[in-house]
């Protein structure tokens, strides 16, 4: 009895009313829904603020970690505006961690019916903690370019995971079955792989360019101009693949059709921003927009993959 009341405080599980063959529906509590959305927004926001740190050369605005200076948690008067930018980025880590913990606690309370959500919440919480430690090590090592790149990729993964949590949160619990033709699913996974290459090459390209976090740091030694051309190819291939997925999903009225449309739109904007920034001398604002859009594009791709399956209808 006590366990049931605990579960119901975070969710509602009831038979579906729209179909006699449908399985149980799951409705997360309003508190959990809000917490999950805030967690997603914060993880996307910290990519924007982290980008601001890199694009303004403020990576060492706070020269120590976890304090800003050796004797102060916050920036002191003698520090520059770079310190405020870096400290602002660090400040977001606090509520980000709080909401990761909150979502994990609420998910633990419904783990009996939604083990998938609980698992996702734990992975997110662990990665948030890892991110905080990596951020500290980056400062201690004076912005090692490889670690900075890793830092961004983990942030992007967190955006994808929190988006996946939200997508699954609105679906019924239990087993899932493929909702699209097998060739469509295969093409979707190929597209995901190409887009992963696109992200990695893009991160390396940014790390080789002028916006690596501080003017004096040691970069990884790769040629930024060559990487920019290499980066373009998986971008165009991704666009072509997503265009095929979109056309296929629309004509066959497949489950991921709305999300393939969103993905195609984001990729078009990404390509436009990418071409503009490469031909305009990498203006910081355009680079920052490109970084944030990359995370949102990856999150949308994640949801497209999740929409390949649907909850299995109960028998009878």
PDB file of C-alpha atoms in Angstrom:
ATOM      1  CA  UNK A   1       0.000   0.000   0.000  1.00  0.00           C
ATOM      2  CA  UNK A   2       2.791   2.368   0.913  1.00  0.00           C
ATOM      3  CA  UNK A   3       4.664   1.522  -2.281  1.00  0.00           C
ATOM      4  CA  UNK A   4       1.617   2.258  -4.442  1.00  0.00           C
ATOM      5  CA  UNK A   5       1.134   5.673  -2.892  1.00  0.00           C
ATOM      6  CA  UNK A   6       4.795   6.465  -3.504  1.00  0.00           C
ATOM      7  CA  UNK A   7       4.533   5.570  -7.170  1.00  0.00           C
ATOM      8  CA  UNK A   8       1.330   7.520  -7.710  1.00  0.00           C
ATOM      9  CA  UNK A   9       2.906  10.695  -6.344  1.00  0.00           C
ATOM     10  CA  UNK A  10       5.224  10.727  -9.344  1.00  0.00           C
ATOM     11  CA  UNK A  11       3.028   9.138 -11.981  1.00  0.00           C
ATOM     12  CA  UNK A  12      -0.298   7.634 -12.946  1.00  0.00           C
ATOM     13  CA  UNK A  13      -0.627   4.227 -14.611  1.00  0.00           C
ATOM     14  CA  UNK A  14      -4.020   3.360 -16.056  1.00  0.00           C
ATOM     15  CA  UNK A  15      -5.582   1.387 -18.924  1.00  0.00           C
ATOM     16  CA  UNK A  16      -5.665   3.243 -22.219  1.00  0.00           C
ATOM     17  CA  UNK A  17      -9.119   4.443 -23.154  1.00  0.00           C
ATOM     18  CA  UNK A  18      -8.688   4.871 -26.904  1.00  0.00           C
ATOM     19  CA  UNK A  19      -8.280   1.228 -27.815  1.00  0.00           C
ATOM     20  CA  UNK A  20      -9.394  -2.018 -26.174  1.00  0.00           C
ATOM     21  CA  UNK A  21      -6.153  -3.642 -27.283  1.00  0.00           C
ATOM     22  CA  UNK A  22      -3.921  -0.903 -25.977  1.00  0.00           C
ATOM     23  CA  UNK A  23      -1.595  -1.467 -23.044  1.00  0.00           C
ATOM     24  CA  UNK A  24      -1.423   0.615 -19.889  1.00  0.00           C
ATOM     25  CA  UNK A  25      -0.773   4.310 -20.301  1.00  0.00           C
ATOM     26  CA  UNK A  26       1.687   6.176 -18.131  1.00  0.00           C
ATOM     27  CA  UNK A  27       1.323   9.771 -17.105  1.00  0.00           C
ATOM     28  CA  UNK A  28       4.216  11.333 -15.243  1.00  0.00           C
ATOM     29  CA  UNK A  29       3.365  13.773 -12.507  1.00  0.00           C
ATOM     30  CA  UNK A  30       3.424  17.448 -13.365  1.00  0.00           C
ATOM     31  CA  UNK A  31       6.392  17.879 -11.016  1.00  0.00           C
ATOM     32  CA  UNK A  32       8.408  15.243 -12.868  1.00  0.00           C
ATOM     33  CA  UNK A  33       7.487  16.676 -16.264  1.00  0.00           C
ATOM     34  CA  UNK A  34       8.595  20.158 -15.229  1.00  0.00           C
ATOM     35  CA  UNK A  35      11.832  18.853 -13.703  1.00  0.00           C
ATOM     36  CA  UNK A  36      12.640  16.841 -16.836  1.00  0.00           C
ATOM     37  CA  UNK A  37      12.043  19.818 -19.120  1.00  0.00           C
ATOM     38  CA  UNK A  38      14.109  22.137 -16.926  1.00  0.00           C
ATOM     39  CA  UNK A  39      16.935  19.583 -16.953  1.00  0.00           C
ATOM     40  CA  UNK A  40      16.856  19.508 -20.755  1.00  0.00           C
ATOM     41  CA  UNK A  41      16.809  23.308 -21.040  1.00  0.00           C
ATOM     42  CA  UNK A  42      19.701  23.694 -18.582  1.00  0.00           C
ATOM     43  CA  UNK A  43      21.825  21.162 -20.457  1.00  0.00           C
ATOM     44  CA  UNK A  44      21.185  23.017 -23.716  1.00  0.00           C
ATOM     45  CA  UNK A  45      21.826  26.367 -22.029  1.00  0.00           C
ATOM     46  CA  UNK A  46      25.193  25.337 -20.624  1.00  0.00           C
ATOM     47  CA  UNK A  47      26.314  24.558 -24.172  1.00  0.00           C
ATOM     48  CA  UNK A  48      25.488  28.162 -25.047  1.00  0.00           C
ATOM     49  CA  UNK A  49      27.293  29.574 -21.999  1.00  0.00           C
ATOM     50  CA  UNK A  50      30.212  27.206 -22.489  1.00  0.00           C
ATOM     51  CA  UNK A  51      30.369  28.405 -26.075  1.00  0.00           C
ATOM     52  CA  UNK A  52      30.434  31.994 -24.815  1.00  0.00           C
ATOM     53  CA  UNK A  53      33.424  31.084 -22.646  1.00  0.00           C
ATOM     54  CA  UNK A  54      35.284  29.686 -25.646  1.00  0.00           C
ATOM     55  CA  UNK A  55      34.278  32.393 -28.098  1.00  0.00           C
ATOM     56  CA  UNK A  56      35.308  35.259 -25.811  1.00  0.00           C
ATOM     57  CA  UNK A  57      38.594  33.640 -24.787  1.00  0.00           C
ATOM     58  CA  UNK A  58      37.400  33.397 -21.183  1.00  0.00           C
ATOM     59  CA  UNK A  59      38.455  29.815 -20.522  1.00  0.00           C
ATOM     60  CA  UNK A  60      40.875  30.866 -17.794  1.00  0.00           C
ATOM     61  CA  UNK A  61      38.786  33.782 -16.537  1.00  0.00           C
ATOM     62  CA  UNK A  62      38.676  31.873 -13.270  1.00  0.00           C
ATOM     63  CA  UNK A  63      42.212  30.465 -13.088  1.00  0.00           C
ATOM     64  CA  UNK A  64      41.454  27.842 -10.428  1.00  0.00           C
ATOM     65  CA  UNK A  65      38.770  25.256  -9.684  1.00  0.00           C
ATOM     66  CA  UNK A  66      36.474  24.764  -7.798  1.00  0.00           C
ATOM     67  CA  UNK A  67      37.173  28.315  -6.575  1.00  0.00           C
ATOM     68  CA  UNK A  68      37.389  31.182  -9.052  1.00  0.00           C
ATOM     69  CA  UNK A  69      40.688  32.357  -7.554  1.00  0.00           C
ATOM     70  CA  UNK A  70      42.915  30.870  -4.910  1.00  0.00           C
ATOM     71  CA  UNK A  71      41.091  32.775  -2.187  1.00  0.00           C
ATOM     72  CA  UNK A  72      37.614  33.456  -3.556  1.00  0.00           C
ATOM     73  CA  UNK A  73      34.685  31.439  -4.840  1.00  0.00           C
ATOM     74  CA  UNK A  74      33.466  34.399  -6.916  1.00  0.00           C
ATOM     75  CA  UNK A  75      35.352  36.786  -9.237  1.00  0.00           C
ATOM     76  CA  UNK A  76      37.231  39.575  -7.467  1.00  0.00           C
ATOM     77  CA  UNK A  77      37.547  43.223  -8.472  1.00  0.00           C
ATOM     78  CA  UNK A  78      40.964  42.816 -10.040  1.00  0.00           C
ATOM     79  CA  UNK A  79      39.750  40.161 -12.486  1.00  0.00           C
ATOM     80  CA  UNK A  80      38.414  41.011 -15.952  1.00  0.00           C
ATOM     81  CA  UNK A  81      35.044  40.501 -17.601  1.00  0.00           C
ATOM     82  CA  UNK A  82      36.366  37.114 -18.700  1.00  0.00           C
ATOM     83  CA  UNK A  83      36.023  36.046 -15.078  1.00  0.00           C
ATOM     84  CA  UNK A  84      32.337  36.969 -15.032  1.00  0.00           C
ATOM     85  CA  UNK A  85      31.707  34.979 -18.210  1.00  0.00           C
ATOM     86  CA  UNK A  86      33.505  31.899 -16.896  1.00  0.00           C
ATOM     87  CA  UNK A  87      31.895  32.200 -13.464  1.00  0.00           C
ATOM     88  CA  UNK A  88      28.466  32.571 -15.066  1.00  0.00           C
ATOM     89  CA  UNK A  89      29.029  29.325 -16.927  1.00  0.00           C
ATOM     90  CA  UNK A  90      30.080  27.588 -13.718  1.00  0.00           C
ATOM     91  CA  UNK A  91      27.032  28.944 -11.900  1.00  0.00           C
ATOM     92  CA  UNK A  92      24.670  27.093 -14.240  1.00  0.00           C
ATOM     93  CA  UNK A  93      26.306  23.830 -13.166  1.00  0.00           C
ATOM     94  CA  UNK A  94      24.663  24.201  -9.753  1.00  0.00           C
ATOM     95  CA  UNK A  95      20.989  24.137 -10.794  1.00  0.00           C
ATOM     96  CA  UNK A  96      21.851  21.658 -13.554  1.00  0.00           C
ATOM     97  CA  UNK A  97      23.120  19.210 -10.927  1.00  0.00           C
ATOM     98  CA  UNK A  98      20.161  19.914  -8.634  1.00  0.00           C
ATOM     99  CA  UNK A  99      17.645  19.079 -11.348  1.00  0.00           C
ATOM    100  CA  UNK A 100      19.591  15.997 -12.419  1.00  0.00           C
ATOM    101  CA  UNK A 101      19.370  14.767  -8.818  1.00  0.00           C
ATOM    102  CA  UNK A 102      15.692  15.714  -8.607  1.00  0.00           C
ATOM    103  CA  UNK A 103      14.783  13.835 -11.794  1.00  0.00           C
ATOM    104  CA  UNK A 104      16.768  10.811 -10.571  1.00  0.00           C
ATOM    105  CA  UNK A 105      14.930  10.810  -7.220  1.00  0.00           C
ATOM    106  CA  UNK A 106      11.518  11.130  -8.859  1.00  0.00           C
ATOM    107  CA  UNK A 107      12.448   8.418 -11.360  1.00  0.00           C
ATOM    108  CA  UNK A 108      13.594   6.127  -8.553  1.00  0.00           C
ATOM    109  CA  UNK A 109      10.129   6.403  -7.022  1.00  0.00           C
ATOM    110  CA  UNK A 110       8.523   5.086 -10.217  1.00  0.00           C
ATOM    111  CA  UNK A 111      11.222   2.552 -11.067  1.00  0.00           C
ATOM    112  CA  UNK A 112       8.769  -0.340 -10.634  1.00  0.00           C
ATOM    113  CA  UNK A 113       6.817   0.775 -13.696  1.00  0.00           C
ATOM    114  CA  UNK A 114       9.411   2.892 -15.527  1.00  0.00           C
ATOM    115  CA  UNK A 115      12.825   1.331 -15.135  1.00  0.00           C
ATOM    116  CA  UNK A 116      13.803   2.875 -18.474  1.00  0.00           C
ATOM    117  CA  UNK A 117      13.299   6.388 -17.099  1.00  0.00           C
ATOM    118  CA  UNK A 118      15.162   5.543 -13.923  1.00  0.00           C
ATOM    119  CA  UNK A 119      18.120   4.192 -15.912  1.00  0.00           C
ATOM    120  CA  UNK A 120      18.226   7.289 -18.112  1.00  0.00           C
ATOM    121  CA  UNK A 121      18.086   9.590 -15.086  1.00  0.00           C
ATOM    122  CA  UNK A 122      20.997   7.783 -13.412  1.00  0.00           C
ATOM    123  CA  UNK A 123      23.119   7.987 -16.572  1.00  0.00           C
ATOM    124  CA  UNK A 124      22.371  11.717 -16.825  1.00  0.00           C
ATOM    125  CA  UNK A 125      23.282  12.291 -13.181  1.00  0.00           C
ATOM    126  CA  UNK A 126      26.565  10.398 -13.519  1.00  0.00           C
ATOM    127  CA  UNK A 127      27.517  12.329 -16.661  1.00  0.00           C
ATOM    128  CA  UNK A 128      26.688  15.661 -15.015  1.00  0.00           C
ATOM    129  CA  UNK A 129      29.068  14.769 -12.181  1.00  0.00           C
ATOM    130  CA  UNK A 130      31.700  13.665 -14.699  1.00  0.00           C
ATOM    131  CA  UNK A 131      31.269  16.955 -16.551  1.00  0.00           C
ATOM    132  CA  UNK A 132      31.938  18.946 -13.400  1.00  0.00           C
ATOM    133  CA  UNK A 133      35.153  17.019 -12.755  1.00  0.00           C
ATOM    134  CA  UNK A 134      36.268  17.290 -16.389  1.00  0.00           C
ATOM    135  CA  UNK A 135      35.662  21.037 -16.254  1.00  0.00           C
ATOM    136  CA  UNK A 136      37.928  21.288 -13.230  1.00  0.00           C
ATOM    137  CA  UNK A 137      40.664  19.212 -14.856  1.00  0.00           C
ATOM    138  CA  UNK A 138      40.460  21.402 -17.972  1.00  0.00           C
ATOM    139  CA  UNK A 139      41.195  24.477 -15.857  1.00  0.00           C
ATOM    140  CA  UNK A 140      44.021  22.722 -14.005  1.00  0.00           C
ATOM    141  CA  UNK A 141      45.578  21.681 -17.342  1.00  0.00           C
ATOM    142  CA  UNK A 142      45.118  25.181 -18.798  1.00  0.00           C
ATOM    143  CA  UNK A 143      42.481  24.281 -21.394  1.00  0.00           C
ATOM    144  CA  UNK A 144      43.865  21.130 -22.952  1.00  0.00           C
ATOM    145  CA  UNK A 145      42.257  21.149 -26.417  1.00  0.00           C
ATOM    146  CA  UNK A 146      41.401  17.442 -26.416  1.00  0.00           C
ATOM    147  CA  UNK A 147      39.684  17.683 -23.043  1.00  0.00           C
ATOM    148  CA  UNK A 148      37.761  20.776 -24.137  1.00  0.00           C
ATOM    149  CA  UNK A 149      36.494  18.824 -27.145  1.00  0.00           C
ATOM    150  CA  UNK A 150      35.528  15.896 -24.922  1.00  0.00           C
ATOM    151  CA  UNK A 151      33.760  18.331 -22.582  1.00  0.00           C
ATOM    152  CA  UNK A 152      31.548  19.574 -25.409  1.00  0.00           C
ATOM    153  CA  UNK A 153      30.743  16.084 -26.675  1.00  0.00           C
ATOM    154  CA  UNK A 154      29.620  14.976 -23.206  1.00  0.00           C
ATOM    155  CA  UNK A 155      27.409  18.072 -22.992  1.00  0.00           C
ATOM    156  CA  UNK A 156      25.884  17.202 -26.354  1.00  0.00           C
ATOM    157  CA  UNK A 157      25.267  13.629 -25.176  1.00  0.00           C
ATOM    158  CA  UNK A 158      23.530  15.015 -22.088  1.00  0.00           C
ATOM    159  CA  UNK A 159      21.206  17.085 -24.265  1.00  0.00           C
ATOM    160  CA  UNK A 160      20.379  13.930 -26.240  1.00  0.00           C
ATOM    161  CA  UNK A 161      19.770  11.875 -23.087  1.00  0.00           C
ATOM    162  CA  UNK A 162      17.533  14.459 -21.457  1.00  0.00           C
ATOM    163  CA  UNK A 163      15.595  14.756 -24.723  1.00  0.00           C
ATOM    164  CA  UNK A 164      15.273  10.964 -24.808  1.00  0.00           C
ATOM    165  CA  UNK A 165      13.973  11.016 -21.235  1.00  0.00           C
ATOM    166  CA  UNK A 166      11.255  13.506 -22.180  1.00  0.00           C
ATOM    167  CA  UNK A 167      10.285  11.529 -25.282  1.00  0.00           C
ATOM    168  CA  UNK A 168       9.991   8.270 -23.325  1.00  0.00           C
ATOM    169  CA  UNK A 169       8.232   9.993 -20.429  1.00  0.00           C
ATOM    170  CA  UNK A 170       5.207  10.688 -22.629  1.00  0.00           C
ATOM    171  CA  UNK A 171       4.918   7.088 -23.843  1.00  0.00           C
ATOM    172  CA  UNK A 172       3.470   3.958 -22.267  1.00  0.00           C
ATOM    173  CA  UNK A 173       5.713   1.630 -20.255  1.00  0.00           C
ATOM    174  CA  UNK A 174       6.624  -1.909 -21.236  1.00  0.00           C
ATOM    175  CA  UNK A 175       7.985  -3.697 -24.271  1.00  0.00           C
ATOM    176  CA  UNK A 176       8.358  -1.951 -27.619  1.00  0.00           C
ATOM    177  CA  UNK A 177       8.046  -3.113 -31.213  1.00  0.00           C
ATOM    178  CA  UNK A 178       9.291  -1.736 -34.526  1.00  0.00           C
ATOM    179  CA  UNK A 179       6.825   0.770 -35.983  1.00  0.00           C
ATOM    180  CA  UNK A 180       8.528   1.332 -39.356  1.00  0.00           C
ATOM    181  CA  UNK A 181       9.750  -0.862 -42.221  1.00  0.00           C
ATOM    182  CA  UNK A 182      13.103  -2.479 -41.505  1.00  0.00           C
ATOM    183  CA  UNK A 183      14.908  -0.662 -44.372  1.00  0.00           C
ATOM    184  CA  UNK A 184      13.728   2.675 -42.951  1.00  0.00           C
ATOM    185  CA  UNK A 185      15.117   1.723 -39.540  1.00  0.00           C
ATOM    186  CA  UNK A 186      18.440   0.690 -41.079  1.00  0.00           C
ATOM    187  CA  UNK A 187      18.712   3.953 -43.017  1.00  0.00           C
ATOM    188  CA  UNK A 188      17.924   5.888 -39.837  1.00  0.00           C
ATOM    189  CA  UNK A 189      20.753   4.191 -37.966  1.00  0.00           C
ATOM    190  CA  UNK A 190      23.145   4.850 -40.858  1.00  0.00           C
ATOM    191  CA  UNK A 191      22.119   8.511 -40.722  1.00  0.00           C
ATOM    192  CA  UNK A 192      22.777   8.567 -36.983  1.00  0.00           C
ATOM    193  CA  UNK A 193      26.279   7.199 -37.570  1.00  0.00           C
ATOM    194  CA  UNK A 194      27.045   9.801 -40.247  1.00  0.00           C
ATOM    195  CA  UNK A 195      25.769  12.579 -37.995  1.00  0.00           C
ATOM    196  CA  UNK A 196      27.980  11.316 -35.164  1.00  0.00           C
ATOM    197  CA  UNK A 197      30.971  11.645 -37.507  1.00  0.00           C
ATOM    198  CA  UNK A 198      29.737  15.125 -38.425  1.00  0.00           C
ATOM    199  CA  UNK A 199      29.701  16.174 -34.764  1.00  0.00           C
ATOM    200  CA  UNK A 200      33.149  14.761 -33.981  1.00  0.00           C
ATOM    201  CA  UNK A 201      34.774  16.395 -37.016  1.00  0.00           C
ATOM    202  CA  UNK A 202      32.987  19.642 -36.191  1.00  0.00           C
ATOM    203  CA  UNK A 203      34.348  19.575 -32.652  1.00  0.00           C
ATOM    204  CA  UNK A 204      37.863  18.979 -33.970  1.00  0.00           C
ATOM    205  CA  UNK A 205      37.426  21.822 -36.459  1.00  0.00           C
ATOM    206  CA  UNK A 206      36.408  24.261 -33.723  1.00  0.00           C
ATOM    207  CA  UNK A 207      39.283  23.094 -31.539  1.00  0.00           C
ATOM    208  CA  UNK A 208      41.762  23.765 -34.326  1.00  0.00           C
ATOM    209  CA  UNK A 209      40.423  27.238 -35.042  1.00  0.00           C
ATOM    210  CA  UNK A 210      40.690  30.577 -33.254  1.00  0.00           C
ATOM    211  CA  UNK A 211      37.890  29.859 -30.757  1.00  0.00           C
ATOM    212  CA  UNK A 212      39.448  27.257 -28.493  1.00  0.00           C
ATOM    213  CA  UNK A 213      38.916  29.065 -25.193  1.00  0.00           C
ATOM    214  CA  UNK A 214      42.031  31.201 -24.786  1.00  0.00           C
ATOM    215  CA  UNK A 215      44.451  32.805 -27.195  1.00  0.00           C
ATOM    216  CA  UNK A 216      47.525  31.171 -25.651  1.00  0.00           C
ATOM    217  CA  UNK A 217      46.442  27.554 -25.179  1.00  0.00           C
ATOM    218  CA  UNK A 218      48.028  24.584 -26.913  1.00  0.00           C
ATOM    219  CA  UNK A 219      45.731  23.183 -29.613  1.00  0.00           C
ATOM    220  CA  UNK A 220      45.737  19.665 -31.031  1.00  0.00           C
ATOM    221  CA  UNK A 221      47.820  20.661 -34.077  1.00  0.00           C
ATOM    222  CA  UNK A 222      45.313  19.814 -36.821  1.00  0.00           C
ATOM    223  CA  UNK A 223      44.814  22.151 -39.771  1.00  0.00           C
ATOM    224  CA  UNK A 224      41.528  24.022 -39.308  1.00  0.00           C
ATOM    225  CA  UNK A 225      41.090  24.853 -43.009  1.00  0.00           C
ATOM    226  CA  UNK A 226      41.443  21.208 -44.047  1.00  0.00           C
ATOM    227  CA  UNK A 227      39.128  20.080 -41.252  1.00  0.00           C
ATOM    228  CA  UNK A 228      36.515  22.609 -42.370  1.00  0.00           C
ATOM    229  CA  UNK A 229      36.378  20.959 -45.806  1.00  0.00           C
ATOM    230  CA  UNK A 230      36.324  17.471 -44.266  1.00  0.00           C
ATOM    231  CA  UNK A 231      33.548  18.602 -41.921  1.00  0.00           C
ATOM    232  CA  UNK A 232      31.375  19.710 -44.842  1.00  0.00           C
ATOM    233  CA  UNK A 233      31.140  16.264 -46.436  1.00  0.00           C
ATOM    234  CA  UNK A 234      29.340  14.400 -43.617  1.00  0.00           C
ATOM    235  CA  UNK A 235      27.151  17.494 -43.330  1.00  0.00           C
ATOM    236  CA  UNK A 236      25.958  17.235 -46.923  1.00  0.00           C
ATOM    237  CA  UNK A 237      25.629  13.446 -46.679  1.00  0.00           C
ATOM    238  CA  UNK A 238      23.559  13.831 -43.504  1.00  0.00           C
ATOM    239  CA  UNK A 239      21.313  16.317 -45.271  1.00  0.00           C
ATOM    240  CA  UNK A 240      20.765  13.951 -48.202  1.00  0.00           C
ATOM    241  CA  UNK A 241      20.001  11.015 -45.908  1.00  0.00           C
ATOM    242  CA  UNK A 242      17.591  13.012 -43.758  1.00  0.00           C
ATOM    243  CA  UNK A 243      15.850  14.326 -46.885  1.00  0.00           C
ATOM    244  CA  UNK A 244      15.279  10.717 -47.968  1.00  0.00           C
ATOM    245  CA  UNK A 245      13.996   9.783 -44.503  1.00  0.00           C
ATOM    246  CA  UNK A 246      11.659  12.765 -44.512  1.00  0.00           C
ATOM    247  CA  UNK A 247      10.229  11.974 -47.942  1.00  0.00           C
ATOM    248  CA  UNK A 248       9.850   8.312 -47.032  1.00  0.00           C
ATOM    249  CA  UNK A 249       8.184   9.050 -43.693  1.00  0.00           C
ATOM    250  CA  UNK A 250       5.763  11.579 -45.193  1.00  0.00           C
ATOM    251  CA  UNK A 251       4.670   9.469 -48.159  1.00  0.00           C
ATOM    252  CA  UNK A 252       4.211   6.350 -46.024  1.00  0.00           C
ATOM    253  CA  UNK A 253       2.860   8.273 -43.008  1.00  0.00           C
ATOM    254  CA  UNK A 254       5.431   6.684 -40.720  1.00  0.00           C
ATOM    255  CA  UNK A 255       5.628   7.391 -37.012  1.00  0.00           C
ATOM    256  CA  UNK A 256       8.760   9.631 -37.086  1.00  0.00           C
ATOM    257  CA  UNK A 257       7.471  11.899 -39.887  1.00  0.00           C
ATOM    258  CA  UNK A 258       7.095  15.060 -37.780  1.00  0.00           C
ATOM    259  CA  UNK A 259      10.508  14.623 -36.213  1.00  0.00           C
ATOM    260  CA  UNK A 260      12.187  13.950 -39.557  1.00  0.00           C
ATOM    261  CA  UNK A 261      10.672  17.251 -40.720  1.00  0.00           C
ATOM    262  CA  UNK A 262      12.122  19.015 -37.673  1.00  0.00           C
ATOM    263  CA  UNK A 263      15.476  17.326 -38.244  1.00  0.00           C
ATOM    264  CA  UNK A 264      15.559  18.375 -41.885  1.00  0.00           C
ATOM    265  CA  UNK A 265      14.754  21.966 -40.940  1.00  0.00           C
ATOM    266  CA  UNK A 266      17.505  22.068 -38.324  1.00  0.00           C
ATOM    267  CA  UNK A 267      20.039  20.635 -40.761  1.00  0.00           C
ATOM    268  CA  UNK A 268      19.166  23.249 -43.372  1.00  0.00           C
ATOM    269  CA  UNK A 269      19.713  26.016 -40.820  1.00  0.00           C
ATOM    270  CA  UNK A 270      22.941  24.347 -39.674  1.00  0.00           C
ATOM    271  CA  UNK A 271      24.309  24.191 -43.203  1.00  0.00           C
ATOM    272  CA  UNK A 272      23.436  27.846 -43.811  1.00  0.00           C
ATOM    273  CA  UNK A 273      25.105  28.927 -40.554  1.00  0.00           C
ATOM    274  CA  UNK A 274      28.110  26.700 -41.230  1.00  0.00           C
ATOM    275  CA  UNK A 275      28.684  28.065 -44.721  1.00  0.00           C
ATOM    276  CA  UNK A 276      28.224  31.625 -43.484  1.00  0.00           C
ATOM    277  CA  UNK A 277      30.700  31.286 -40.638  1.00  0.00           C
ATOM    278  CA  UNK A 278      33.355  29.626 -42.789  1.00  0.00           C
ATOM    279  CA  UNK A 279      33.099  32.396 -45.409  1.00  0.00           C
ATOM    280  CA  UNK A 280      32.910  35.253 -42.906  1.00  0.00           C
ATOM    281  CA  UNK A 281      36.021  34.611 -40.849  1.00  0.00           C
ATOM    282  CA  UNK A 282      34.292  32.606 -38.102  1.00  0.00           C
ATOM    283  CA  UNK A 283      32.339  35.374 -36.327  1.00  0.00           C
ATOM    284  CA  UNK A 284      31.900  34.302 -32.677  1.00  0.00           C
ATOM    285  CA  UNK A 285      28.113  34.637 -32.646  1.00  0.00           C
ATOM    286  CA  UNK A 286      27.703  32.411 -35.703  1.00  0.00           C
ATOM    287  CA  UNK A 287      30.047  29.806 -34.220  1.00  0.00           C
ATOM    288  CA  UNK A 288      28.064  29.877 -30.975  1.00  0.00           C
ATOM    289  CA  UNK A 289      24.765  29.420 -32.804  1.00  0.00           C
ATOM    290  CA  UNK A 290      26.313  26.538 -34.747  1.00  0.00           C
ATOM    291  CA  UNK A 291      27.379  24.825 -31.505  1.00  0.00           C
ATOM    292  CA  UNK A 292      23.942  25.105 -29.897  1.00  0.00           C
ATOM    293  CA  UNK A 293      22.141  24.019 -33.062  1.00  0.00           C
ATOM    294  CA  UNK A 294      24.416  20.974 -33.254  1.00  0.00           C
ATOM    295  CA  UNK A 295      23.190  19.818 -29.849  1.00  0.00           C
ATOM    296  CA  UNK A 296      19.538  20.394 -30.761  1.00  0.00           C
ATOM    297  CA  UNK A 297      20.024  18.581 -34.064  1.00  0.00           C
ATOM    298  CA  UNK A 298      21.573  15.619 -32.265  1.00  0.00           C
ATOM    299  CA  UNK A 299      18.702  15.608 -29.766  1.00  0.00           C
ATOM    300  CA  UNK A 300      16.177  15.603 -32.607  1.00  0.00           C
ATOM    301  CA  UNK A 301      18.013  12.721 -34.274  1.00  0.00           C
ATOM    302  CA  UNK A 302      17.777  10.859 -30.971  1.00  0.00           C
ATOM    303  CA  UNK A 303      14.005  11.275 -30.910  1.00  0.00           C
ATOM    304  CA  UNK A 304      13.734  10.116 -34.532  1.00  0.00           C
ATOM    305  CA  UNK A 305      15.532   6.916 -33.509  1.00  0.00           C
ATOM    306  CA  UNK A 306      13.204   6.448 -30.532  1.00  0.00           C
ATOM    307  CA  UNK A 307      10.172   6.898 -32.785  1.00  0.00           C
ATOM    308  CA  UNK A 308      11.237   3.877 -34.822  1.00  0.00           C
ATOM    309  CA  UNK A 309       9.520   1.800 -32.142  1.00  0.00           C
ATOM    310  CA  UNK A 310       6.241   2.036 -30.263  1.00  0.00           C
ATOM    311  CA  UNK A 311       4.866   0.444 -27.092  1.00  0.00           C
ATOM    312  CA  UNK A 312       3.579  -3.078 -27.679  1.00  0.00           C
ATOM    313  CA  UNK A 313      -0.215  -3.318 -27.436  1.00  0.00           C
ATOM    314  CA  UNK A 314      -1.483  -5.671 -24.758  1.00  0.00           C
ATOM    315  CA  UNK A 315      -3.232  -8.851 -25.892  1.00  0.00           C
ATOM    316  CA  UNK A 316      -6.959  -9.089 -25.342  1.00  0.00           C
TER     317      UNK A 316
END
